[in-house]
Short mmCIF file of C-alpha atoms in Angstrom, two decimals:
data_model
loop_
_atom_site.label_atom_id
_atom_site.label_comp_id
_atom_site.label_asym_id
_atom_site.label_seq_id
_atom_site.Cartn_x
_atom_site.Cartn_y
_atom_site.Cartn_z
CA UNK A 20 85.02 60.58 76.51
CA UNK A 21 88.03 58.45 74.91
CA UNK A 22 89.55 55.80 76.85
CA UNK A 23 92.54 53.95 76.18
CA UNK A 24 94.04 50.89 77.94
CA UNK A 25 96.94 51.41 80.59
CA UNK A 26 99.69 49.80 81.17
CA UNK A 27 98.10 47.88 84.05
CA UNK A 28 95.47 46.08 81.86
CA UNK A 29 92.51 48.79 83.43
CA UNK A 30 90.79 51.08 81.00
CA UNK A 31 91.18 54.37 82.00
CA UNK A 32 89.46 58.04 80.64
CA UNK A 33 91.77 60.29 78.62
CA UNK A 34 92.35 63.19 80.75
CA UNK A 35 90.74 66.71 79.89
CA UNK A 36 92.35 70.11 80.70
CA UNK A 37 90.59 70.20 84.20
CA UNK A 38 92.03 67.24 85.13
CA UNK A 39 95.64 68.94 83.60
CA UNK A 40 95.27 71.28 87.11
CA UNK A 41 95.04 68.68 89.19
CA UNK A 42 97.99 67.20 87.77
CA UNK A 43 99.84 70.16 89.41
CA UNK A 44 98.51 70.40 92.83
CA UNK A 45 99.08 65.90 92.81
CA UNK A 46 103.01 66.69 91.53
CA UNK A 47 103.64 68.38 95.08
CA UNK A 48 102.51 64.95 96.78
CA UNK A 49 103.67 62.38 94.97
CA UNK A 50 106.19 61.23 92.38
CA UNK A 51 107.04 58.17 89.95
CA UNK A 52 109.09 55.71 92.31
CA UNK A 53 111.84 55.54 88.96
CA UNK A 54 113.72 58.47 87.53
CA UNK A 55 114.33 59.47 83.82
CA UNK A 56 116.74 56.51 83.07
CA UNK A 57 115.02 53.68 84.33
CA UNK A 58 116.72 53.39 88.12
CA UNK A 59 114.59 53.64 91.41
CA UNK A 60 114.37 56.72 93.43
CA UNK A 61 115.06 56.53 97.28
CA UNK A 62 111.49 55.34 98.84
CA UNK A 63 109.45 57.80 100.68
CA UNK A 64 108.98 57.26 103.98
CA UNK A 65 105.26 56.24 104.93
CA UNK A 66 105.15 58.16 108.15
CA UNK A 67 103.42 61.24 108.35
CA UNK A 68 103.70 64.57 109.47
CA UNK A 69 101.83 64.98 112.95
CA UNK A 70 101.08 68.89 112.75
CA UNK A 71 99.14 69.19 115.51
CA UNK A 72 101.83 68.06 118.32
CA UNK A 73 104.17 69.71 120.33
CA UNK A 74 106.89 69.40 118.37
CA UNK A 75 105.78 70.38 115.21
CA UNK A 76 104.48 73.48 116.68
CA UNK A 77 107.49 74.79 118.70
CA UNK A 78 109.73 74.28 115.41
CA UNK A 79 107.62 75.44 112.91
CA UNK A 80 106.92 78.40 115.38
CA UNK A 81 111.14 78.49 115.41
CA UNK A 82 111.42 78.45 111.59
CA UNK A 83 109.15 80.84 111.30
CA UNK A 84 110.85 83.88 113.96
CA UNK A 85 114.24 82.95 112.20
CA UNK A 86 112.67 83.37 108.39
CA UNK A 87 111.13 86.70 109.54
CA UNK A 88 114.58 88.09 111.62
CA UNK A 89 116.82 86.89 108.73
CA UNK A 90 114.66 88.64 106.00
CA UNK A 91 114.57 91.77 108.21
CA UNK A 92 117.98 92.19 108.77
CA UNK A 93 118.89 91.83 105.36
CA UNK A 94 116.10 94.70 104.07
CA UNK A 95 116.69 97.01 107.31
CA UNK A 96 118.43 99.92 105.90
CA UNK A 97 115.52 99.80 102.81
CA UNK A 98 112.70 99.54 105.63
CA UNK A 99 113.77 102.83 107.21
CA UNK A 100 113.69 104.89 104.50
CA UNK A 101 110.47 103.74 103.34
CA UNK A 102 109.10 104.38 106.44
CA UNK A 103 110.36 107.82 106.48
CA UNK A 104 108.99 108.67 102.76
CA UNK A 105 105.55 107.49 103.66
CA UNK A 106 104.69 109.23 106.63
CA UNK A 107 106.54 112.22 105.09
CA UNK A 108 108.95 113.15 107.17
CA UNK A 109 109.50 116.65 106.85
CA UNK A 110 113.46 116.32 106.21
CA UNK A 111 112.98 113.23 103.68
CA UNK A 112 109.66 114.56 101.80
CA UNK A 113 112.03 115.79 99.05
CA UNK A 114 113.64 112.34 97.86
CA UNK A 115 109.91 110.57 97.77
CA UNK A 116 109.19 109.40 94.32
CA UNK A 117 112.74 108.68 92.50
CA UNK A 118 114.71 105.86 92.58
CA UNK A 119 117.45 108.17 92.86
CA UNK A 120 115.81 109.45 96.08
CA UNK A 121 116.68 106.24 98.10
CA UNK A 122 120.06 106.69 97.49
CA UNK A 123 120.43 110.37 98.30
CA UNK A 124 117.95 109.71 101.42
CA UNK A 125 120.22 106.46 102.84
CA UNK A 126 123.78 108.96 102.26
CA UNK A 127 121.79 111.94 103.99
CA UNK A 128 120.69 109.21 106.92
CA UNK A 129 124.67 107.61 107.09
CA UNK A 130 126.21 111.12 106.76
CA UNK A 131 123.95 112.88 110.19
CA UNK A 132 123.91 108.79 112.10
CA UNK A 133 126.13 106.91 110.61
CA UNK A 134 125.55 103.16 109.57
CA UNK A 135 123.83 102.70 113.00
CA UNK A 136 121.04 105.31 111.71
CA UNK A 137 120.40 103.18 108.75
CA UNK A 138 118.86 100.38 111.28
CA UNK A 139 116.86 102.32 114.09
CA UNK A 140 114.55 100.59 115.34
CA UNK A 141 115.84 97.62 114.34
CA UNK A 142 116.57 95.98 117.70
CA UNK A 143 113.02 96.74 118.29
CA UNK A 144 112.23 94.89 114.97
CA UNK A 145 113.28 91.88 115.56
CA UNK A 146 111.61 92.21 119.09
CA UNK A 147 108.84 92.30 116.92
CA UNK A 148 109.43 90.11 113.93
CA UNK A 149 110.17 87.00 115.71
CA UNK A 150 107.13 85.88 117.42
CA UNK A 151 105.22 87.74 114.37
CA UNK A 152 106.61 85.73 112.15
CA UNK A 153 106.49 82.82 114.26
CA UNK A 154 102.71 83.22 114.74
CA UNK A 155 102.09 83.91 111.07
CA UNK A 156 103.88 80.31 110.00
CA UNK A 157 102.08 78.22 112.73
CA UNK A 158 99.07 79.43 112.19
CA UNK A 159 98.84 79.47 108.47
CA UNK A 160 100.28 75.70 108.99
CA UNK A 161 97.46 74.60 111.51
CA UNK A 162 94.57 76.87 109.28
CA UNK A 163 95.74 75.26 106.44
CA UNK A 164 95.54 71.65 107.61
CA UNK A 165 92.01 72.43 109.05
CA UNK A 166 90.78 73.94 105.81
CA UNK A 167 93.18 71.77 103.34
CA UNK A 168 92.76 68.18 105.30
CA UNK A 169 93.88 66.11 101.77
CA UNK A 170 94.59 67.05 97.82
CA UNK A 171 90.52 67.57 97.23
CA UNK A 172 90.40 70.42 98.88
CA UNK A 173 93.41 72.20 97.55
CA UNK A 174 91.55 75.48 96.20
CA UNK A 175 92.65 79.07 95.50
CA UNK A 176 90.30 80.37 98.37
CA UNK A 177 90.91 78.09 100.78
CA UNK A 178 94.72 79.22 100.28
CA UNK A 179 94.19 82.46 100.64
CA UNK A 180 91.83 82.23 103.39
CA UNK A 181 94.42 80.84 105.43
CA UNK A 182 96.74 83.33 104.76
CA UNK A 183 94.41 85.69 105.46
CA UNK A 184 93.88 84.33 109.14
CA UNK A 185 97.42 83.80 109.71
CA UNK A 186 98.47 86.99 109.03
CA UNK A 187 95.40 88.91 111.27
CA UNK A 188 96.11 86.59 114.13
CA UNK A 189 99.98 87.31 113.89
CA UNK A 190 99.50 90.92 113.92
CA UNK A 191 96.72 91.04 116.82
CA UNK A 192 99.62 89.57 118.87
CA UNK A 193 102.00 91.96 117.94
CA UNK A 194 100.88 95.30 116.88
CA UNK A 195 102.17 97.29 119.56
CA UNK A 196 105.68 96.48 118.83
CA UNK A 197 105.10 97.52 115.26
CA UNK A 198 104.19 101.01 116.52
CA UNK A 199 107.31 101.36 118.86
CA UNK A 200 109.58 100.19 115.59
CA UNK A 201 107.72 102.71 113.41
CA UNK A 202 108.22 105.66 115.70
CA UNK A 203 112.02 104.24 116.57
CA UNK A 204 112.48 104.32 112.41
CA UNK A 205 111.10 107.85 111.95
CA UNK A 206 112.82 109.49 114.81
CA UNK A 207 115.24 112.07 113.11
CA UNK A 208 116.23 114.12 115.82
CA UNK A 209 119.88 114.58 116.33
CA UNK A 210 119.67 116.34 119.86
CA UNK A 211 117.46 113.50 121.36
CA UNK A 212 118.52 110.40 120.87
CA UNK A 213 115.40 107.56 121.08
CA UNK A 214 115.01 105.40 123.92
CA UNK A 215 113.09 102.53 123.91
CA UNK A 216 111.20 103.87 127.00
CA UNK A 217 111.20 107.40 126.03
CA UNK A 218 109.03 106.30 122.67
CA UNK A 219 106.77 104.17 124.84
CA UNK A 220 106.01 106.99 127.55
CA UNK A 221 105.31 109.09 124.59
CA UNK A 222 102.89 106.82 122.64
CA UNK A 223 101.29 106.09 125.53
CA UNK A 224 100.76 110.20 126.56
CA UNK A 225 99.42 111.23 123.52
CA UNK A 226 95.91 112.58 122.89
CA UNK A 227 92.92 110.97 120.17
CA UNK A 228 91.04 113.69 118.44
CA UNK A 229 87.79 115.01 119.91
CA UNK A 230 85.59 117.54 118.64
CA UNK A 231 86.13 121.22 120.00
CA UNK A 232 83.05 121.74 122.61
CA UNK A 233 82.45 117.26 122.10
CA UNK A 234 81.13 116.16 125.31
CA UNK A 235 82.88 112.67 124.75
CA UNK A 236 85.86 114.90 126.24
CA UNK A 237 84.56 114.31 129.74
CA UNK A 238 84.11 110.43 129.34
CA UNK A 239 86.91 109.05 126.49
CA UNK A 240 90.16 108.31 127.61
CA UNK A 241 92.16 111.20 126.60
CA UNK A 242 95.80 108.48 126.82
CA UNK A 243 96.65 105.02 127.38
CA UNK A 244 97.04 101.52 125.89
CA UNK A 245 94.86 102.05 123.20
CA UNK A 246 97.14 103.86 121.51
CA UNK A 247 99.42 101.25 120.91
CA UNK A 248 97.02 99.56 118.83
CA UNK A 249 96.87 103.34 116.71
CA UNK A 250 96.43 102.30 113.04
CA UNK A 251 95.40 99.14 114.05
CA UNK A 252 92.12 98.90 111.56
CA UNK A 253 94.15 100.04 108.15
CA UNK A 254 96.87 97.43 109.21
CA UNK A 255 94.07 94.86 109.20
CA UNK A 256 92.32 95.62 105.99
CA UNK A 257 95.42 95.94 104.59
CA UNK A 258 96.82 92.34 106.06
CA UNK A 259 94.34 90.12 104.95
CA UNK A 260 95.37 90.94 101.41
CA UNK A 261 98.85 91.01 101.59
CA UNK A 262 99.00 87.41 103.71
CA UNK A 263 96.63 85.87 102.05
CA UNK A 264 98.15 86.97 98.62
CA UNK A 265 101.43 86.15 99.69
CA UNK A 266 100.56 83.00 100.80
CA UNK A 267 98.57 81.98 98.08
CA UNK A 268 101.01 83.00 95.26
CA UNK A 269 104.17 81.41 96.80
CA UNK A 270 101.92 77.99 97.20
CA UNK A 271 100.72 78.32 93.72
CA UNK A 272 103.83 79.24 91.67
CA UNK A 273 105.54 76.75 94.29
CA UNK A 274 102.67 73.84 92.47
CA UNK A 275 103.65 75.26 89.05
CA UNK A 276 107.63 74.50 89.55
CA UNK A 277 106.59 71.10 91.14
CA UNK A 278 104.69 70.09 87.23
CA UNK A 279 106.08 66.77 86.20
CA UNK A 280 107.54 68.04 82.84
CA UNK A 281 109.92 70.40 84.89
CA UNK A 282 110.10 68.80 88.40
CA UNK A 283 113.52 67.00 87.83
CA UNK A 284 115.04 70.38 87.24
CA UNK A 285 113.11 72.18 90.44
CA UNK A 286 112.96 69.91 93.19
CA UNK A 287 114.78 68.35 95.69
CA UNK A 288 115.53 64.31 95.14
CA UNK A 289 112.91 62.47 97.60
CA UNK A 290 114.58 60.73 100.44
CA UNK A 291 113.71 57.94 102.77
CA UNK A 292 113.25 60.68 105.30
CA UNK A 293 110.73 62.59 103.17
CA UNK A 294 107.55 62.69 105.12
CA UNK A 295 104.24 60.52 102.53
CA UNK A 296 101.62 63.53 102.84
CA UNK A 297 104.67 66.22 102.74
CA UNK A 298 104.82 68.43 99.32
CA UNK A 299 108.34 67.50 97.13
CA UNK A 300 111.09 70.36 98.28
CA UNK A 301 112.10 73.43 95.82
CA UNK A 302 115.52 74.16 95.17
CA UNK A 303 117.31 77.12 96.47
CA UNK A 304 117.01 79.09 93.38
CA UNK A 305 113.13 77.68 92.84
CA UNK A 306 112.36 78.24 96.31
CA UNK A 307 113.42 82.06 95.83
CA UNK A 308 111.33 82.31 93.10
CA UNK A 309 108.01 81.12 94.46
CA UNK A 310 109.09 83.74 97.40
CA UNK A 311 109.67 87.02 95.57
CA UNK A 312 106.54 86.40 93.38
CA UNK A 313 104.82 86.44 96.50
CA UNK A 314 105.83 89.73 97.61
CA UNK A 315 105.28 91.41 94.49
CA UNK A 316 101.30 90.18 94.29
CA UNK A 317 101.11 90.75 98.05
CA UNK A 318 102.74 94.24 98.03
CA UNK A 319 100.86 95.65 94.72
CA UNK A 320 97.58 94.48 96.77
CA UNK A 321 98.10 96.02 99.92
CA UNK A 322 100.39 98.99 99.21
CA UNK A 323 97.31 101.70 99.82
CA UNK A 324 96.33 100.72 102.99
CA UNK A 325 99.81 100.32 103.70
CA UNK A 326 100.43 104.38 103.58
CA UNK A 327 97.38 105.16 105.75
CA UNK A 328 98.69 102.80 108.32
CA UNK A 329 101.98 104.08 108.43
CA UNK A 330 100.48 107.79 108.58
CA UNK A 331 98.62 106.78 111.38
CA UNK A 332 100.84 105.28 113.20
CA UNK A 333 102.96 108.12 113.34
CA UNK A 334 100.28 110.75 113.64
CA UNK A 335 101.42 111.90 117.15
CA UNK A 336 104.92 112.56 116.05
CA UNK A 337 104.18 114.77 113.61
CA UNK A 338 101.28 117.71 113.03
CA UNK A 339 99.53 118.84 116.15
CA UNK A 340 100.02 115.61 117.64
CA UNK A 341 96.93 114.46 117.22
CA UNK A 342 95.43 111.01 115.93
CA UNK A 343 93.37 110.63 113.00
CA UNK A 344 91.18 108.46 111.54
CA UNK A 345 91.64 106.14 109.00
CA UNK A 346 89.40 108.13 107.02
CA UNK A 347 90.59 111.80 108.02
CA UNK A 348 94.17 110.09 106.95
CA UNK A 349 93.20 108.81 103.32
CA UNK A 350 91.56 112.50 102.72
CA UNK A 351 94.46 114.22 104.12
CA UNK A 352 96.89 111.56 101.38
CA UNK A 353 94.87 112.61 98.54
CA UNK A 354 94.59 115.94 99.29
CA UNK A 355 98.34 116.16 99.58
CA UNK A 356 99.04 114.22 96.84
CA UNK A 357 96.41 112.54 94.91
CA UNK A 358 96.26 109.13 94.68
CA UNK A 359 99.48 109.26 93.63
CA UNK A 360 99.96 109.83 97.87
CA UNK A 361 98.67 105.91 98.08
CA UNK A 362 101.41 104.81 96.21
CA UNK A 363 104.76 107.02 97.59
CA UNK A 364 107.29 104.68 97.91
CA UNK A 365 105.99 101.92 96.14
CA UNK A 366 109.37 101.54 94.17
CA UNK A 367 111.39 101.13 97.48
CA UNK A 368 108.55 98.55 98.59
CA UNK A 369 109.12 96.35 95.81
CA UNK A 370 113.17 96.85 96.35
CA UNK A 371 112.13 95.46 100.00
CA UNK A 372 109.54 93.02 99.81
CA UNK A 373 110.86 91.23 96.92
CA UNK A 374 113.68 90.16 98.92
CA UNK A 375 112.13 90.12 102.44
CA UNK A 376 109.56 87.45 101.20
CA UNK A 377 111.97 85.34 98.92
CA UNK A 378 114.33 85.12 102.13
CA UNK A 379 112.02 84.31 104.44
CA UNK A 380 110.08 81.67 102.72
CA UNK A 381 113.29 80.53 101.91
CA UNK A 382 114.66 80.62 105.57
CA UNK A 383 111.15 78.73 106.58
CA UNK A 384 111.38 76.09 103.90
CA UNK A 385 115.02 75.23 104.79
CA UNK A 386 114.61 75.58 108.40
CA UNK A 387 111.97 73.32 108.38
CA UNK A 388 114.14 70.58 107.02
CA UNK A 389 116.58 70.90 109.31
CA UNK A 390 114.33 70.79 111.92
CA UNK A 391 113.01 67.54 110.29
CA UNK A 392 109.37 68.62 109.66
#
């Protein structure tokens, strides 16, 4: 290999393409100590960022709830409706599959509830979204800086892996307030109006499948907690995708915008405060970028196991309110449908997610500077 001498008198290798890559993972760490025209930059700090205390946990925990409540609110009237054209409610089935069908669907909603009925559920939401979005940001955090200790091991798998984890241990935490929002969301019903309790005592009341003539009637449990955790499996399989994508891309188009041919145009000026092992900060517009390119991989990845969940999940409201299983669900889709089922609403989702996941990383990243970690 050619080598050529540097400007500190050492002979050094001419760098091949591989070592190109790692030029864009080392740009997030660490940058020339002089700008363009010759005049020093402010001097990073040499302290580093202790991710493993108290501190650091309770306010990346905090970033994280506000990122996830923020991006919620702002997507709430889009989340309803979607909800609504996947588990195909009876009164919405009509609009599914048009873009022009969200807009009829949200007048028909405002015109019968008013603006209110555009965010049911959402109290129960943000009940939700906050500690699963805290969760989901700590943990990928403390994952990460088991699996990702220094530059070396800064791999696509590793990434995504630590999504992954994130986003399973978040939801394990939280899954039962997902169901009550899902049921609170496709409530229609004009003469009864949805009560927090009234949802719960009727999740809670309603029967699994069993064969006719099965004698596992005698022993399973015909009711109870368990059904709070309904859908539980496709929401799994279909998490570990969508967190570990979503995690992964926004980290990876965030390295791309942090290349040293473009970084004076994407990133934040370094400050003394700027932590020595922390990653250079993206500008707003940057930041939003990295974001919404993580909810459109994430989304297209996950958006089939997506419908089964939500089917599930609402099994008992609709039908002979009876469960089914994740299997019985994805035969009833196709036969409905096709596999064109797997994919209603997949126009409104990226209309949602876009936005939801450029706010909230966007939220997360800001929130942790003002939190100073």
């Amino acid at each position: 290999m050619p080598s050529h001498l540097g400007e500190d008198g050492l002979v050094s290798k001419v760098r091949g393409p591989a070592a190109v890559t790692q030029d864009v993972l080392k740009a997030g760490y660490e940058s020339d100590t002089r700008s363009l025209d010759g005049s020093p930059k402010a001097i990073r700090s040499q302290a580093h960022v202790d991710k493993r205390s108290w501190g650091y946990l309770l306010k990346s925990g905090v970033a994280g709830g506000l990122a996830g409540c923020a991006a919620k609110t702002v997507v709430g009237p889009l989340d309803r409706v979607k909800i609504l054209f996947q588990a195909s409610s009876p009164q919405f089935a009509k609009y599914s599959g048009s873009w022009s069908g969200l807009i009829f669907a949200m007048r028909d909603i405002n015109q019968q509830e008013g603006v209110r009925g555009l965010f049911r559920g959402h109290s129960a939401t943000l009940l939700r979204i906050f500690p699963y979005a805290g969760i989901k940001f700590l943990v990928y955090e403390q994952i990460r800086a088991v699996l990702i200790p220094d530059q070396t091991k800064e791999t696509p798998f590793r990434r995504l892996l630590s999504g992954s984890l994130a986003g399973v241990t978040s939801v394990f935490f939280t899954y039962p307030l997902e169901i009550i929002r899902v049921r609170l969301a496709f409530e229609t019903k004009r003469d009864s109006r949805a009560s927090l309790r009234r949802i719960c005592n009727t999740i809670y009341h309603e029967h699994p499948p069993t064969p006719p003539g099965s004698a596992l009637e005698t022993v399973k449990p015909s009711s109870g907690f368990v059904n709070f955790y309904r859908g539980f499996t496709p929401t799994i399989a279909g998490m570990i995708p969508y967190a570990g994508m979503s995690f992964l891309t926004h980290d990876t188009v965030g390295d791309w915008l942090r290349h040293p041919s473009i970084a004076q145009h994407t990133t934040l000026p370094s400050t003394s405060e700027t932590k020595k092992d922390q990653k250079l900060r993206l500008r707003n517009w940057a930041e939003l970028v990295s974001g919404a390119a993580a909810g459109l991989i994430a989304q297209t990845a996950s958006y089939p196991l997506e419908v089964i969940r939500r089917r599930m999940q609402v099994g008992g409201a609709v039908g002979d309110g009876k469960m089914l299983t994740m299997r019985e669900t994805a035969t009833r889709i196709f036969a409905e449908r096709g596999a064109a089922g797997f994919f209603v609403g997949l126009s409104i989702g990226y209309i949602k997610v876009i936005p939801l996941a450029a706010i909230s990383f966007w939220v997360y990243e800001r929130s942790k500077i003002a939190f100073g970690i």
